[in-house]
Amino acid sequence: MTLGVIGAGHRGAEAYADYCLRHPDQARVVAVAEPDPGRRAAMAAAHGLPSDRVFTSWEDMLAGERLAEAVVVATPDRVRSGPVGAAADLGYAILVEKPVAVEPGQLDEILARVAAADVPVAVAHVLRYTQFFRQIKRLLDEGAIGRLIHLEQTEDPGYWHFVHSYVRGNWRRSDTSSPLLLAKSCHDLDVITWLVGAAPDRVYSTGRLTQFRSENAPAGAPERCTDGCPAAASCPFYAPRFYVERLRERNTWPVTAVTADTSEAGRRKALETGPYGRCVYRCDNDAVDHQVVVLDYADGTTATLRIGAFTEANTRTVRLLGSHGEIEARLDTGVVTLRRFLPRPGAELGGAPRWDRDAEGRSGMPDDEVITTVTAPVDEADLIAEPGRRESDGHAGGDDGLMREFLAMVWERRERPDATPHATLPTTLANAAVSHRIAFAAEESRRTGAVVTL
Ligand SMILES: NC(=O)c1ccc[n+]([C@@H]2O[C@H](COP(=O)([O-])OP(=O)(O)OC[C@H]3O[C@@H](n4cnc5c(N)ncnc54)[C@H](O)[C@@H]3O)[C@@H](O)[C@H]2O)c1
């Protein structure tokens, strides 16, 4: 299959286009639109693109004929409805990054244009493509924990990733990108909606920017870490420690977000002049650094989501509490633990409860059922231990899973144009619309303090 890439940044180049290099039997990149000359040239070289298939922006690429069967739209958060609408008009199958829109009006506009063009759109809610979340969904659907009563999810990007993206980086301000909940956690709201199997009726949220504010700067801290900061040794966010020392061997994201020249001199120069060398207490950020969302469903189910900057690990955790059991799961280890309140059907019910084991350690309750799903390393220690790891292993296999299933759908569309294979895509624009509306409601609640009814 043939693919155009719009926005050849971290996601466009390293997640999606790179997949084509690793799976040339499935697809090849035949066109790129990218304003940054270095990124544009790198894509053209990596994929052997002729000059008439290399464009400086989505407008140029989508001005003429359709050049491929599908496009990936991996532009910044606020460059979305334009390329998606134009690509839909040309009949492309579209893989679009999240968030698909940063405000309700934009979402309605995209939904209308895509519906009018009747093209398949896959949204990059990659968590639905992970074995991890699919395993949890399977257990829920099998009734392993009975009726779901409460779901508790946490999203912890890790302190280093948080300051990289949401204090110093591209997602630090909601007026130039999108609020943290939309930028980072529309994934979580999507997966929660999928697991619960419904949209909530009522949404409440609270959250603040508490730590990364000028009044918390260490005494004497200059504007940049590289200006001789007296707190360098005691500050966890000292930029050269991370980008120059700990990630010395790494030359993909997050280093490529800092500089295209990943030599030590290139990194140091970028930290001295670019956004990623700024003191985390002296940036122009307004993204909250911790937030909680409470979701209330018509059937009595409740759910909570917490996101924040203050963890070492970069992971997600989920607990699902049911009438007949519970599930505890952690994405970075891939481990899903099921505890039933009763033995499996047909098994003997013993005597003592789990917390009251006999001298041999036996209990009358079923043992934990531990399922380890295949995952990819996503925490900082792994980034450092495996500097050569390709980012396209990203999101616990979700990135590759999304590309594989998206391309399978494009193939079906080519082979059987009368069928609607995209109806079975796990992440459609319609289900993304639900999670985005929850995020808009949660932001409204956070700003106003009110409970918002959907
Ligand atoms: N699905 C996920 O898990 C996930 C993870 C990270 C980021 N994202 C999302 O993916 C999107 C891209 O993020 P990124 O980290 O790759 O950012 P990035 O800044 O590395 O890449 C965006 C690219 O788009 C290019 N661009 C800007 N204007 C353009 C135009 N008019 N035409 C064509 N290209 C244009 C930029 O020059 C840049 O190279 C964002 O919306 C982000 O929120 C999703």
Coordinates of C-alpha atoms in Angstrom, one line a residue, residues 1-9 12-13 16-18 20-21 27-35 39-74 90 92 403:
M1 CA 0.0 0.0 0.0
T2 CA 1.1 3.6 -0.5
L3 CA 1.1 6.2 2.2
G4 CA 1.6 10.0 2.4
V5 CA 3.0 11.4 5.7
I6 CA 1.8 14.9 6.8
G7 CA 4.0 16.1 9.6
A8 CA 7.3 14.3 9.7
G9 CA 8.1 14.9 13.4
G12 CA 5.1 10.9 11.7
A13 CA 8.7 9.9 11.1
Y16 CA 4.5 5.6 11.4
A17 CA 7.0 6.1 8.5
D18 CA 9.5 4.0 10.3
C20 CA 7.0 1.1 6.6
L21 CA 10.8 0.8 6.6
A27 CA 3.4 -0.3 2.8
R28 CA 5.7 2.3 1.5
V29 CA 5.8 6.1 2.0
V30 CA 5.4 7.8 -1.3
A31 CA 5.0 11.5 -0.3
V32 CA 5.7 13.8 2.6
A33 CA 4.6 17.2 3.7
E34 CA 6.8 18.9 6.3
P35 CA 7.8 22.5 6.8
R39 CA 13.1 16.7 8.8
R40 CA 11.7 17.0 5.2
A41 CA 15.1 16.1 3.7
A42 CA 15.6 13.2 6.2
M43 CA 12.2 11.7 5.2
A44 CA 12.9 12.1 1.5
A45 CA 16.3 10.4 1.9
A46 CA 15.0 7.6 4.1
H47 CA 12.1 6.7 1.8
G48 CA 13.8 7.6 -1.6
L49 CA 11.1 10.2 -2.5
P50 CA 11.4 12.1 -5.8
S51 CA 11.3 15.9 -5.4
D52 CA 7.8 16.2 -6.8
R53 CA 6.5 14.1 -3.9
V54 CA 8.1 16.3 -1.2
F55 CA 6.0 19.2 0.0
T56 CA 6.5 22.0 2.5
S57 CA 3.0 21.8 4.0
W58 CA -0.2 19.9 3.9
E59 CA -1.9 22.5 1.7
D60 CA 0.6 21.8 -1.1
M61 CA 0.4 18.0 -0.8
L62 CA -3.4 18.0 -0.8
A63 CA -3.9 20.7 -3.5
G64 CA -3.7 18.3 -6.5
E65 CA -4.5 14.7 -7.2
R66 CA -4.6 11.9 -4.6
L67 CA -1.0 10.6 -4.4
A68 CA -1.5 7.5 -2.2
E69 CA -4.1 5.3 -0.8
A70 CA -3.8 6.6 2.7
V71 CA -2.3 9.5 4.7
V72 CA -1.0 9.8 8.2
V73 CA -1.8 13.2 9.7
A74 CA 0.8 13.7 12.5
L90 CA -9.7 13.6 -1.9
Y92 CA -7.7 9.2 1.3
M403 CA -0.3 0.6 11.9

